[in-house]
């Protein structure tokens, strides 16, 4: 299935969860915020939330510094 990730169309297996997508992109889960179709998704639910064809996923990296 195809979904948009940060504005780019990407292909993922059917029934992929948000956690699957983050793992495929080798992103550290402790430094990202995820929005699915404009709604923030809590990290506690990433294993349970599956994406559907044509969904829009925004993954924002949180950067800290001093």
mmCIF file as Biopython writes it, N, C-alpha, C and O atoms, coordinates in Angstrom:
data_model
#
loop_
_atom_site.group_PDB
_atom_site.id
_atom_site.type_symbol
_atom_site.label_atom_id
_atom_site.label_alt_id
_atom_site.label_comp_id
_atom_site.label_asym_id
_atom_site.label_entity_id
_atom_site.label_seq_id
_atom_site.pdbx_PDB_ins_code
_atom_site.Cartn_x
_atom_site.Cartn_y
_atom_site.Cartn_z
_atom_site.occupancy
_atom_site.B_iso_or_equiv
_atom_site.auth_seq_id
_atom_site.auth_asym_id
_atom_site.pdbx_PDB_model_num
ATOM 1   N N  . UNK A ? 1  ? 0.854  -1.170 0.000  1.0 0.0 1  A 1 
ATOM 2   C CA . UNK A ? 1  ? 0.000  0.000  0.000  1.0 0.0 1  A 1 
ATOM 3   C C  . UNK A ? 1  ? 0.895  1.226  0.000  1.0 0.0 1  A 1 
ATOM 4   O O  . UNK A ? 1  ? 2.048  1.168  0.426  1.0 0.0 1  A 1 
ATOM 5   N N  . UNK A ? 2  ? 0.357  2.329  -0.478 1.0 0.0 2  A 1 
ATOM 6   C CA . UNK A ? 2  ? 1.101  3.580  -0.533 1.0 0.0 2  A 1 
ATOM 7   C C  . UNK A ? 2  ? 0.517  4.570  0.472  1.0 0.0 2  A 1 
ATOM 8   O O  . UNK A ? 2  ? -0.698 4.747  0.568  1.0 0.0 2  A 1 
ATOM 9   N N  . UNK A ? 3  ? 1.414  5.207  1.213  1.0 0.0 3  A 1 
ATOM 10  C CA . UNK A ? 3  ? 1.021  6.293  2.109  1.0 0.0 3  A 1 
ATOM 11  C C  . UNK A ? 3  ? 2.013  7.432  1.925  1.0 0.0 3  A 1 
ATOM 12  O O  . UNK A ? 3  ? 3.113  7.240  1.406  1.0 0.0 3  A 1 
ATOM 13  N N  . UNK A ? 4  ? 1.611  8.606  2.353  1.0 0.0 4  A 1 
ATOM 14  C CA . UNK A ? 4  ? 2.518  9.752  2.298  1.0 0.0 4  A 1 
ATOM 15  C C  . UNK A ? 4  ? 3.199  9.894  3.651  1.0 0.0 4  A 1 
ATOM 16  O O  . UNK A ? 4  ? 2.542  9.965  4.690  1.0 0.0 4  A 1 
ATOM 17  N N  . UNK A ? 5  ? 4.524  9.933  3.622  1.0 0.0 5  A 1 
ATOM 18  C CA . UNK A ? 5  ? 5.316  10.149 4.827  1.0 0.0 5  A 1 
ATOM 19  C C  . UNK A ? 5  ? 6.100  11.437 4.614  1.0 0.0 5  A 1 
ATOM 20  O O  . UNK A ? 5  ? 6.955  11.520 3.731  1.0 0.0 5  A 1 
ATOM 21  N N  . UNK A ? 6  ? 5.801  12.426 5.425  1.0 0.0 6  A 1 
ATOM 22  C CA . UNK A ? 6  ? 6.431  13.741 5.304  1.0 0.0 6  A 1 
ATOM 23  C C  . UNK A ? 6  ? 6.358  14.269 3.867  1.0 0.0 6  A 1 
ATOM 24  O O  . UNK A ? 6  ? 7.321  14.834 3.347  1.0 0.0 6  A 1 
ATOM 25  N N  . UNK A ? 7  ? 5.202  14.072 3.244  1.0 0.0 7  A 1 
ATOM 26  C CA . UNK A ? 7  ? 4.953  14.611 1.914  1.0 0.0 7  A 1 
ATOM 27  C C  . UNK A ? 7  ? 5.424  13.751 0.759  1.0 0.0 7  A 1 
ATOM 28  O O  . UNK A ? 7  ? 5.145  14.072 -0.396 1.0 0.0 7  A 1 
ATOM 29  N N  . UNK A ? 8  ? 6.134  12.661 1.039  1.0 0.0 8  A 1 
ATOM 30  C CA . UNK A ? 8  ? 6.639  11.773 -0.005 1.0 0.0 8  A 1 
ATOM 31  C C  . UNK A ? 8  ? 5.855  10.463 0.003  1.0 0.0 8  A 1 
ATOM 32  O O  . UNK A ? 8  ? 5.621  9.893  1.069  1.0 0.0 8  A 1 
ATOM 33  N N  . UNK A ? 9  ? 5.450  9.984  -1.162 1.0 0.0 9  A 1 
ATOM 34  C CA . UNK A ? 9  ? 4.731  8.716  -1.255 1.0 0.0 9  A 1 
ATOM 35  C C  . UNK A ? 9  ? 5.709  7.564  -1.069 1.0 0.0 9  A 1 
ATOM 36  O O  . UNK A ? 9  ? 6.743  7.494  -1.733 1.0 0.0 9  A 1 
ATOM 37  N N  . UNK A ? 10 ? 5.362  6.660  -0.151 1.0 0.0 10 A 1 
ATOM 38  C CA . UNK A ? 10 ? 6.196  5.489  0.125  1.0 0.0 10 A 1 
ATOM 39  C C  . UNK A ? 10 ? 5.313  4.254  0.169  1.0 0.0 10 A 1 
ATOM 40  O O  . UNK A ? 10 ? 4.111  4.337  0.425  1.0 0.0 10 A 1 
ATOM 41  N N  . UNK A ? 11 ? 5.932  3.104  -0.085 1.0 0.0 11 A 1 
ATOM 42  C CA . UNK A ? 11 ? 5.201  1.841  -0.094 1.0 0.0 11 A 1 
ATOM 43  C C  . UNK A ? 11 ? 5.534  1.053  1.172  1.0 0.0 11 A 1 
ATOM 44  O O  . UNK A ? 11 ? 6.698  0.922  1.551  1.0 0.0 11 A 1 
ATOM 45  N N  . UNK A ? 12 ? 4.480  0.527  1.821  1.0 0.0 12 A 1 
ATOM 46  C CA . UNK A ? 12 ? 4.617  -0.295 3.021  1.0 0.0 12 A 1 
ATOM 47  C C  . UNK A ? 12 ? 3.673  -1.481 2.916  1.0 0.0 12 A 1 
ATOM 48  O O  . UNK A ? 12 ? 2.675  -1.420 2.198  1.0 0.0 12 A 1 
ATOM 49  N N  . UNK A ? 13 ? 3.984  -2.570 3.634  1.0 0.0 13 A 1 
ATOM 50  C CA . UNK A ? 13 ? 3.079  -3.724 3.635  1.0 0.0 13 A 1 
ATOM 51  C C  . UNK A ? 13 ? 1.718  -3.363 4.232  1.0 0.0 13 A 1 
ATOM 52  O O  . UNK A ? 13 ? 1.612  -2.469 5.072  1.0 0.0 13 A 1 
ATOM 53  N N  . UNK A ? 14 ? 0.685  -4.072 3.785  1.0 0.0 14 A 1 
ATOM 54  C CA . UNK A ? 14 ? -0.651 -3.898 4.370  1.0 0.0 14 A 1 
ATOM 55  C C  . UNK A ? 14 ? -0.572 -4.141 5.875  1.0 0.0 14 A 1 
ATOM 56  O O  . UNK A ? 14 ? 0.263  -4.921 6.333  1.0 0.0 14 A 1 
ATOM 57  N N  . UNK A ? 15 ? -1.417 -3.493 6.629  1.0 0.0 15 A 1 
ATOM 58  C CA . UNK A ? 15 ? -1.497 -3.642 8.086  1.0 0.0 15 A 1 
ATOM 59  C C  . UNK A ? 15 ? -0.244 -3.187 8.822  1.0 0.0 15 A 1 
ATOM 60  O O  . UNK A ? 15 ? 0.004  -3.633 9.942  1.0 0.0 15 A 1 
ATOM 61  N N  . UNK A ? 16 ? 0.551  -2.308 8.216  1.0 0.0 16 A 1 
ATOM 62  C CA . UNK A ? 16 ? 1.714  -1.764 8.915  1.0 0.0 16 A 1 
ATOM 63  C C  . UNK A ? 16 ? 1.250  -0.847 10.033 1.0 0.0 16 A 1 
ATOM 64  O O  . UNK A ? 16 ? 0.301  -0.079 9.874  1.0 0.0 16 A 1 
ATOM 65  N N  . UNK A ? 17 ? 1.928  -0.938 11.157 1.0 0.0 17 A 1 
ATOM 66  C CA . UNK A ? 17 ? 1.649  -0.036 12.267 1.0 0.0 17 A 1 
ATOM 67  C C  . UNK A ? 17 ? 2.595  1.156  12.184 1.0 0.0 17 A 1 
ATOM 68  O O  . UNK A ? 17 ? 3.560  1.154  11.421 1.0 0.0 17 A 1 
ATOM 69  N N  . UNK A ? 18 ? 2.301  2.151  12.972 1.0 0.0 18 A 1 
ATOM 70  C CA . UNK A ? 18 ? 3.203  3.299  13.033 1.0 0.0 18 A 1 
ATOM 71  C C  . UNK A ? 18 ? 4.580  2.846  13.503 1.0 0.0 18 A 1 
ATOM 72  O O  . UNK A ? 18 ? 5.593  3.305  12.975 1.0 0.0 18 A 1 
ATOM 73  N N  . UNK A ? 19 ? 4.631  1.963  14.475 1.0 0.0 19 A 1 
ATOM 74  C CA . UNK A ? 19 ? 5.926  1.458  14.956 1.0 0.0 19 A 1 
ATOM 75  C C  . UNK A ? 19 ? 6.683  0.740  13.832 1.0 0.0 19 A 1 
ATOM 76  O O  . UNK A ? 19 ? 7.900  0.889  13.727 1.0 0.0 19 A 1 
ATOM 77  N N  . UNK A ? 20 ? 5.990  -0.032 12.993 1.0 0.0 20 A 1 
ATOM 78  C CA . UNK A ? 20 ? 6.634  -0.697 11.850 1.0 0.0 20 A 1 
ATOM 79  C C  . UNK A ? 20 ? 7.286  0.333  10.924 1.0 0.0 20 A 1 
ATOM 80  O O  . UNK A ? 20 ? 8.409  0.139  10.458 1.0 0.0 20 A 1 
ATOM 81  N N  . UNK A ? 21 ? 6.580  1.408  10.670 1.0 0.0 21 A 1 
ATOM 82  C CA . UNK A ? 21 ? 7.092  2.433  9.758  1.0 0.0 21 A 1 
ATOM 83  C C  . UNK A ? 21 ? 8.291  3.143  10.363 1.0 0.0 21 A 1 
ATOM 84  O O  . UNK A ? 21 ? 9.272  3.404  9.667  1.0 0.0 21 A 1 
ATOM 85  N N  . UNK A ? 22 ? 8.226  3.456  11.640 1.0 0.0 22 A 1 
ATOM 86  C CA . UNK A ? 22 ? 9.374  4.083  12.295 1.0 0.0 22 A 1 
ATOM 87  C C  . UNK A ? 22 ? 10.581 3.156  12.269 1.0 0.0 22 A 1 
ATOM 88  O O  . UNK A ? 22 ? 11.703 3.607  12.036 1.0 0.0 22 A 1 
ATOM 89  N N  . UNK A ? 23 ? 10.364 1.878  12.502 1.0 0.0 23 A 1 
ATOM 90  C CA . UNK A ? 23 ? 11.463 0.902  12.477 1.0 0.0 23 A 1 
ATOM 91  C C  . UNK A ? 23 ? 12.064 0.792  11.079 1.0 0.0 23 A 1 
ATOM 92  O O  . UNK A ? 23 ? 13.283 0.715  10.929 1.0 0.0 23 A 1 
ATOM 93  N N  . UNK A ? 24 ? 11.216 0.785  10.062 1.0 0.0 24 A 1 
ATOM 94  C CA . UNK A ? 24 ? 11.699 0.688  8.685  1.0 0.0 24 A 1 
ATOM 95  C C  . UNK A ? 24 ? 12.549 1.895  8.305  1.0 0.0 24 A 1 
ATOM 96  O O  . UNK A ? 24 ? 13.453 1.790  7.476  1.0 0.0 24 A 1 
ATOM 97  N N  . UNK A ? 25 ? 12.256 3.024  8.906  1.0 0.0 25 A 1 
ATOM 98  C CA . UNK A ? 25 ? 13.003 4.251  8.619  1.0 0.0 25 A 1 
ATOM 99  C C  . UNK A ? 25 ? 14.150 4.456  9.602  1.0 0.0 25 A 1 
ATOM 100 O O  . UNK A ? 25 ? 14.821 5.488  9.566  1.0 0.0 25 A 1 
ATOM 101 N N  . UNK A ? 26 ? 14.378 3.491  10.472 1.0 0.0 26 A 1 
ATOM 102 C CA . UNK A ? 26 ? 15.433 3.528  11.502 1.0 0.0 26 A 1 
ATOM 103 C C  . UNK A ? 26 ? 15.441 4.847  12.280 1.0 0.0 26 A 1 
ATOM 104 O O  . UNK A ? 26 ? 16.481 5.480  12.463 1.0 0.0 26 A 1 
ATOM 105 N N  . UNK A ? 27 ? 14.259 5.234  12.724 1.0 0.0 27 A 1 
ATOM 106 C CA . UNK A ? 27 ? 14.126 6.449  13.527 1.0 0.0 27 A 1 
ATOM 107 C C  . UNK A ? 27 ? 14.071 6.099  15.004 1.0 0.0 27 A 1 
ATOM 108 O O  . UNK A ? 27 ? 13.410 5.140  15.402 1.0 0.0 27 A 1 
ATOM 109 N N  . UNK A ? 28 ? 14.764 6.879  15.805 1.0 0.0 28 A 1 
ATOM 110 C CA . UNK A ? 28 ? 14.693 6.703  17.254 1.0 0.0 28 A 1 
ATOM 111 C C  . UNK A ? 28 ? 13.334 7.187  17.739 1.0 0.0 28 A 1 
ATOM 112 O O  . UNK A ? 28 ? 12.961 8.342  17.538 1.0 0.0 28 A 1 
ATOM 113 N N  . UNK A ? 29 ? 12.611 6.295  18.373 1.0 0.0 29 A 1 
ATOM 114 C CA . UNK A ? 29 ? 11.245 6.606  18.796 1.0 0.0 29 A 1 
ATOM 115 C C  . UNK A ? 29 ? 11.182 7.641  19.911 1.0 0.0 29 A 1 
ATOM 116 O O  . UNK A ? 29 ? 10.157 8.301  20.083 1.0 0.0 29 A 1 
ATOM 117 N N  . UNK A ? 30 ? 12.258 7.788  20.665 1.0 0.0 30 A 1 
ATOM 118 C CA . UNK A ? 30 ? 12.235 8.722  21.788 1.0 0.0 30 A 1 
ATOM 119 C C  . UNK A ? 30 ? 12.433 10.174 21.364 1.0 0.0 30 A 1 
ATOM 120 O O  . UNK A ? 30 ? 12.340 11.077 22.196 1.0 0.0 30 A 1 
ATOM 121 N N  . UNK A ? 31 ? 12.704 10.411 20.077 1.0 0.0 31 A 1 
ATOM 122 C CA . UNK A ? 31 ? 12.922 11.795 19.636 1.0 0.0 31 A 1 
ATOM 123 C C  . UNK A ? 31 ? 11.988 12.208 18.497 1.0 0.0 31 A 1 
ATOM 124 O O  . UNK A ? 31 ? 12.278 13.160 17.772 1.0 0.0 31 A 1 
ATOM 125 N N  . UNK A ? 32 ? 10.860 11.491 18.336 1.0 0.0 32 A 1 
ATOM 126 C CA . UNK A ? 32 ? 9.931  11.862 17.265 1.0 0.0 32 A 1 
ATOM 127 C C  . UNK A ? 32 ? 8.516  12.071 17.800 1.0 0.0 32 A 1 
ATOM 128 O O  . UNK A ? 32 ? 8.115  11.507 18.818 1.0 0.0 32 A 1 
ATOM 129 N N  . UNK A ? 33 ? 7.792  12.895 17.079 1.0 0.0 33 A 1 
ATOM 130 C CA . UNK A ? 33 ? 6.359  13.088 17.289 1.0 0.0 33 A 1 
ATOM 131 C C  . UNK A ? 33 ? 5.695  12.679 15.978 1.0 0.0 33 A 1 
ATOM 132 O O  . UNK A ? 33 ? 6.179  13.024 14.900 1.0 0.0 33 A 1 
ATOM 133 N N  . UNK A ? 34 ? 4.589  11.946 16.069 1.0 0.0 34 A 1 
ATOM 134 C CA . UNK A ? 34 ? 3.939  11.410 14.877 1.0 0.0 34 A 1 
ATOM 135 C C  . UNK A ? 34 ? 2.514  11.948 14.768 1.0 0.0 34 A 1 
ATOM 136 O O  . UNK A ? 34 ? 1.754  11.958 15.737 1.0 0.0 34 A 1 
ATOM 137 N N  . UNK A ? 35 ? 2.176  12.394 13.557 1.0 0.0 35 A 1 
ATOM 138 C CA . UNK A ? 35 ? 0.824  12.823 13.237 1.0 0.0 35 A 1 
ATOM 139 C C  . UNK A ? 35 ? 0.295  11.928 12.125 1.0 0.0 35 A 1 
ATOM 140 O O  . UNK A ? 35 ? 0.983  11.694 11.131 1.0 0.0 35 A 1 
ATOM 141 N N  . UNK A ? 36 ? -0.912 11.432 12.290 1.0 0.0 36 A 1 
ATOM 142 C CA . UNK A ? 36 ? -1.572 10.619 11.271 1.0 0.0 36 A 1 
ATOM 143 C C  . UNK A ? 36 ? -2.801 11.376 10.801 1.0 0.0 36 A 1 
ATOM 144 O O  . UNK A ? 36 ? -3.734 11.604 11.571 1.0 0.0 36 A 1 
ATOM 145 N N  . UNK A ? 37 ? -2.798 11.765 9.534  1.0 0.0 37 A 1 
ATOM 146 C CA . UNK A ? 37 ? -3.904 12.541 8.953  1.0 0.0 37 A 1 
ATOM 147 C C  . UNK A ? 37 ? -4.223 13.778 9.783  1.0 0.0 37 A 1 
ATOM 148 O O  . UNK A ? 37 ? -5.386 14.130 9.979  1.0 0.0 37 A 1 
ATOM 149 N N  . UNK A ? 38 ? -3.167 14.431 10.266 1.0 0.0 38 A 1 
ATOM 150 C CA . UNK A ? 38 ? -3.322 15.682 10.996 1.0 0.0 38 A 1 
ATOM 151 C C  . UNK A ? 38 ? -3.558 15.556 12.485 1.0 0.0 38 A 1 
ATOM 152 O O  . UNK A ? 38 ? -3.615 16.568 13.184 1.0 0.0 38 A 1 
ATOM 153 N N  . UNK A ? 39 ? -3.696 14.339 12.993 1.0 0.0 39 A 1 
ATOM 154 C CA . UNK A ? 39 ? -3.943 14.112 14.421 1.0 0.0 39 A 1 
ATOM 155 C C  . UNK A ? 39 ? -2.707 13.502 15.071 1.0 0.0 39 A 1 
ATOM 156 O O  . UNK A ? 39 ? -2.152 12.528 14.563 1.0 0.0 39 A 1 
ATOM 157 N N  . UNK A ? 40 ? -2.272 14.078 16.201 1.0 0.0 40 A 1 
ATOM 158 C CA . UNK A ? 40 ? -1.121 13.522 16.902 1.0 0.0 40 A 1 
ATOM 159 C C  . UNK A ? 40 ? -1.465 12.140 17.448 1.0 0.0 40 A 1 
ATOM 160 O O  . UNK A ? 40 ? -2.554 11.923 17.979 1.0 0.0 40 A 1 
ATOM 161 N N  . UNK A ? 41 ? -0.523 11.207 17.309 1.0 0.0 41 A 1 
ATOM 162 C CA . UNK A ? 41 ? -0.709 9.840  17.786 1.0 0.0 41 A 1 
ATOM 163 C C  . UNK A ? 41 ? 0.241  9.618  18.953 1.0 0.0 41 A 1 
ATOM 164 O O  . UNK A ? 41 ? 1.452  9.792  18.817 1.0 0.0 41 A 1 
ATOM 165 N N  . UNK A ? 42 ? -0.306 9.236  20.092 1.0 0.0 42 A 1 
ATOM 166 C CA . UNK A ? 42 ? 0.502  9.006  21.291 1.0 0.0 42 A 1 
ATOM 167 C C  . UNK A ? 42 ? 1.389  7.782  21.101 1.0 0.0 42 A 1 
ATOM 168 O O  . UNK A ? 42 ? 0.963  6.782  20.524 1.0 0.0 42 A 1 
ATOM 169 N N  . UNK A ? 43 ? 2.610  7.865  21.583 1.0 0.0 43 A 1 
ATOM 170 C CA . UNK A ? 43 ? 3.578  6.779  21.390 1.0 0.0 43 A 1 
ATOM 171 C C  . UNK A ? 43 ? 3.111  5.468  22.003 1.0 0.0 43 A 1 
ATOM 172 O O  . UNK A ? 43 ? 3.503  4.398  21.537 1.0 0.0 43 A 1 
ATOM 173 N N  . UNK A ? 44 ? 2.289  5.530  23.031 1.0 0.0 44 A 1 
ATOM 174 C CA . UNK A ? 44 ? 1.785  4.306  23.666 1.0 0.0 44 A 1 
ATOM 175 C C  . UNK A ? 44 ? 0.915  3.486  22.716 1.0 0.0 44 A 1 
ATOM 176 O O  . UNK A ? 44 ? 0.711  2.293  22.939 1.0 0.0 44 A 1 
ATOM 177 N N  . UNK A ? 45 ? 0.404  4.111  21.666 1.0 0.0 45 A 1 
ATOM 178 C CA . UNK A ? 45 ? -0.510 3.417  20.750 1.0 0.0 45 A 1 
ATOM 179 C C  . UNK A ? 45 ? 0.142  3.034  19.423 1.0 0.0 45 A 1 
ATOM 180 O O  . UNK A ? 45 ? -0.533 2.476  18.557 1.0 0.0 45 A 1 
ATOM 181 N N  . UNK A ? 46 ? 1.415  3.312  19.240 1.0 0.0 46 A 1 
ATOM 182 C CA . UNK A ? 46 ? 2.065  3.086  17.953 1.0 0.0 46 A 1 
ATOM 183 C C  . UNK A ? 46 ? 2.010  1.630  17.511 1.0 0.0 46 A 1 
ATOM 184 O O  . UNK A ? 46 ? 1.963  1.361  16.311 1.0 0.0 46 A 1 
ATOM 185 N N  . UNK A ? 47 ? 2.014  0.678  18.451 1.0 0.0 47 A 1 
ATOM 186 C CA . UNK A ? 47 ? 1.907  -0.743 18.086 1.0 0.0 47 A 1 
ATOM 187 C C  . UNK A ? 47 ? 0.512  -1.106 17.598 1.0 0.0 47 A 1 
ATOM 188 O O  . UNK A ? 47 ? 0.355  -2.040 16.812 1.0 0.0 47 A 1 
ATOM 189 N N  . UNK A ? 48 ? -0.488 -0.387 18.050 1.0 0.0 48 A 1 
ATOM 190 C CA . UNK A ? 48 ? -1.880 -0.732 17.749 1.0 0.0 48 A 1 
ATOM 191 C C  . UNK A ? 48 ? -2.446 0.023  16.551 1.0 0.0 48 A 1 
ATOM 192 O O  . UNK A ? 48 ? -3.387 -0.448 15.912 1.0 0.0 48 A 1 
ATOM 193 N N  . UNK A ? 49 ? -1.889 1.181  16.242 1.0 0.0 49 A 1 
ATOM 194 C CA . UNK A ? 49 ? -2.446 2.016  15.172 1.0 0.0 49 A 1 
ATOM 195 C C  . UNK A ? 49 ? -1.871 1.581  13.825 1.0 0.0 49 A 1 
ATOM 196 O O  . UNK A ? 49 ? -0.672 1.701  13.578 1.0 0.0 49 A 1 
ATOM 197 N N  . UNK A ? 50 ? -2.753 1.072  12.959 1.0 0.0 50 A 1 
ATOM 198 C CA . UNK A ? 50 ? -2.325 0.690  11.612 1.0 0.0 50 A 1 
ATOM 199 C C  . UNK A ? 50 ? -2.659 1.811  10.639 1.0 0.0 50 A 1 
ATOM 200 O O  . UNK A ? 50 ? -3.610 2.569  10.829 1.0 0.0 50 A 1 
ATOM 201 N N  . UNK A ? 51 ? -1.857 1.889  9.607  1.0 0.0 51 A 1 
ATOM 202 C CA . UNK A ? 51 ? -2.107 2.892  8.578  1.0 0.0 51 A 1 
ATOM 203 C C  . UNK A ? 51 ? -2.881 2.251  7.434  1.0 0.0 51 A 1 
ATOM 204 O O  . UNK A ? 51 ? -2.838 1.037  7.231  1.0 0.0 51 A 1 
ATOM 205 N N  . UNK A ? 52 ? -3.581 3.088  6.701  1.0 0.0 52 A 1 
ATOM 206 C CA . UNK A ? 52 ? -4.397 2.641  5.571  1.0 0.0 52 A 1 
ATOM 207 C C  . UNK A ? 52 ? -3.875 3.287  4.296  1.0 0.0 52 A 1 
ATOM 208 O O  . UNK A ? 52 ? -3.183 4.304  4.353  1.0 0.0 52 A 1 
ATOM 209 N N  . UNK A ? 53 ? -4.201 2.703  3.149  1.0 0.0 53 A 1 
ATOM 210 C CA . UNK A ? 53 ? -3.772 3.317  1.892  1.0 0.0 53 A 1 
ATOM 211 C C  . UNK A ? 53 ? -4.184 4.785  1.829  1.0 0.0 53 A 1 
ATOM 212 O O  . UNK A ? 53 ? -5.287 5.160  2.227  1.0 0.0 53 A 1 
ATOM 213 N N  . UNK A ? 54 ? -3.275 5.594  1.323  1.0 0.0 54 A 1 
ATOM 214 C CA . UNK A ? 54 ? -3.480 7.034  1.131  1.0 0.0 54 A 1 
ATOM 215 C C  . UNK A ? 54 ? -3.495 7.839  2.421  1.0 0.0 54 A 1 
ATOM 216 O O  . UNK A ? 54 ? -3.830 9.023  2.393  1.0 0.0 54 A 1 
ATOM 217 N N  . UNK A ? 55 ? -3.137 7.226  3.565  1.0 0.0 55 A 1 
ATOM 218 C CA . UNK A ? 55 ? -2.985 8.004  4.796  1.0 0.0 55 A 1 
ATOM 219 C C  . UNK A ? 55 ? -1.813 8.967  4.648  1.0 0.0 55 A 1 
ATOM 220 O O  . UNK A ? 55 ? -0.933 8.781  3.808  1.0 0.0 55 A 1 
ATOM 221 N N  . UNK A ? 56 ? -1.826 10.001 5.489  1.0 0.0 56 A 1 
ATOM 222 C CA . UNK A ? 56 ? -0.732 10.974 5.539  1.0 0.0 56 A 1 
ATOM 223 C C  . UNK A ? 56 ? -0.084 10.887 6.910  1.0 0.0 56 A 1 
ATOM 224 O O  . UNK A ? 56 ? -0.740 11.088 7.932  1.0 0.0 56 A 1 
ATOM 225 N N  . UNK A ? 57 ? 1.197  10.589 6.926  1.0 0.0 57 A 1 
ATOM 226 C CA . UNK A ? 57 ? 1.944  10.460 8.165  1.0 0.0 57 A 1 
ATOM 227 C C  . UNK A ? 57 ? 3.010  11.547 8.190  1.0 0.0 57 A 1 
ATOM 228 O O  . UNK A ? 57 ? 3.789  11.688 7.246  1.0 0.0 57 A 1 
ATOM 229 N N  . UNK A ? 58 ? 3.038  12.303 9.262  1.0 0.0 58 A 1 
ATOM 230 C CA . UNK A ? 58 ? 4.084  13.307 9.450  1.0 0.0 58 A 1 
ATOM 231 C C  . UNK A ? 58 ? 4.909  12.873 10.650 1.0 0.0 58 A 1 
ATOM 232 O O  . UNK A ? 58 ? 4.374  12.636 11.733 1.0 0.0 58 A 1 
ATOM 233 N N  . UNK A ? 59 ? 6.208  12.771 10.448 1.0 0.0 59 A 1 
ATOM 234 C CA . UNK A ? 59 ? 7.128  12.380 11.510 1.0 0.0 59 A 1 
ATOM 235 C C  . UNK A ? 59 ? 8.054  13.559 11.747 1.0 0.0 59 A 1 
ATOM 236 O O  . UNK A ? 59 ? 8.800  13.971 10.859 1.0 0.0 59 A 1 
ATOM 237 N N  . UNK A ? 60 ? 7.996  14.093 12.950 1.0 0.0 60 A 1 
ATOM 238 C CA . UNK A ? 60 ? 8.779  15.277 13.293 1.0 0.0 60 A 1 
ATOM 239 C C  . UNK A ? 60 ? 9.824  14.883 14.318 1.0 0.0 60 A 1 
ATOM 240 O O  . UNK A ? 60 ? 9.500  14.330 15.369 1.0 0.0 60 A 1 
ATOM 241 N N  . UNK A ? 61 ? 11.089 15.173 14.004 1.0 0.0 61 A 1 
ATOM 242 C CA . UNK A ? 61 ? 12.175 14.909 14.947 1.0 0.0 61 A 1 
ATOM 243 C C  . UNK A ? 61 ? 12.280 16.085 15.908 1.0 0.0 61 A 1 
ATOM 244 O O  . UNK A ? 61 ? 12.302 17.246 15.499 1.0 0.0 61 A 1 
ATOM 245 N N  . UNK A ? 62 ? 12.344 15.758 17.190 1.0 0.0 62 A 1 
ATOM 246 C CA . UNK A ? 62 ? 12.499 16.772 18.222 1.0 0.0 62 A 1 
ATOM 247 C C  . UNK A ? 62 ? 13.992 16.945 18.474 1.0 0.0 62 A 1 
ATOM 248 O O  . UNK A ? 62 ? 14.703 15.975 18.737 1.0 0.0 62 A 1 
ATOM 249 N N  . UNK A ? 63 ? 14.454 18.177 18.391 1.0 0.0 63 A 1 
ATOM 250 C CA . UNK A ? 63 ? 15.870 18.453 18.571 1.0 0.0 63 A 1 
ATOM 251 C C  . UNK A ? 63 ? 16.044 19.273 19.836 1.0 0.0 63 A 1 
ATOM 252 O O  . UNK A ? 63 ? 15.358 20.274 20.041 1.0 0.0 63 A 1 
ATOM 253 N N  . UNK A ? 64 ? 16.963 18.841 20.678 1.0 0.0 64 A 1 
ATOM 254 C CA . UNK A ? 64 ? 17.260 19.581 21.899 1.0 0.0 64 A 1 
ATOM 255 C C  . UNK A ? 64 ? 18.648 20.188 21.804 1.0 0.0 64 A 1 
ATOM 256 O O  . UNK A ? 64 ? 19.461 19.796 20.967 1.0 0.0 64 A 1 
ATOM 257 N N  . UNK A ? 65 ? 18.892 21.107 22.639 1.0 0.0 65 A 1 
ATOM 258 C CA . UNK A ? 65 ? 20.213 21.724 22.639 1.0 0.0 65 A 1 
ATOM 259 C C  . UNK A ? 65 ? 20.322 22.737 23.756 1.0 0.0 65 A 1 
ATOM 260 O O  . UNK A ? 65 ? 19.379 22.963 24.514 1.0 0.0 65 A 1 
ATOM 261 N N  . UNK A ? 66 ? 21.450 23.317 23.836 1.0 0.0 66 A 1 
ATOM 262 C CA . UNK A ? 66 ? 21.635 24.253 24.929 1.0 0.0 66 A 1 
ATOM 263 C C  . UNK A ? 66 ? 22.479 25.407 24.586 1.0 0.0 66 A 1 
ATOM 264 O O  . UNK A ? 66 ? 22.712 26.274 25.428 1.0 0.0 66 A 1 
#
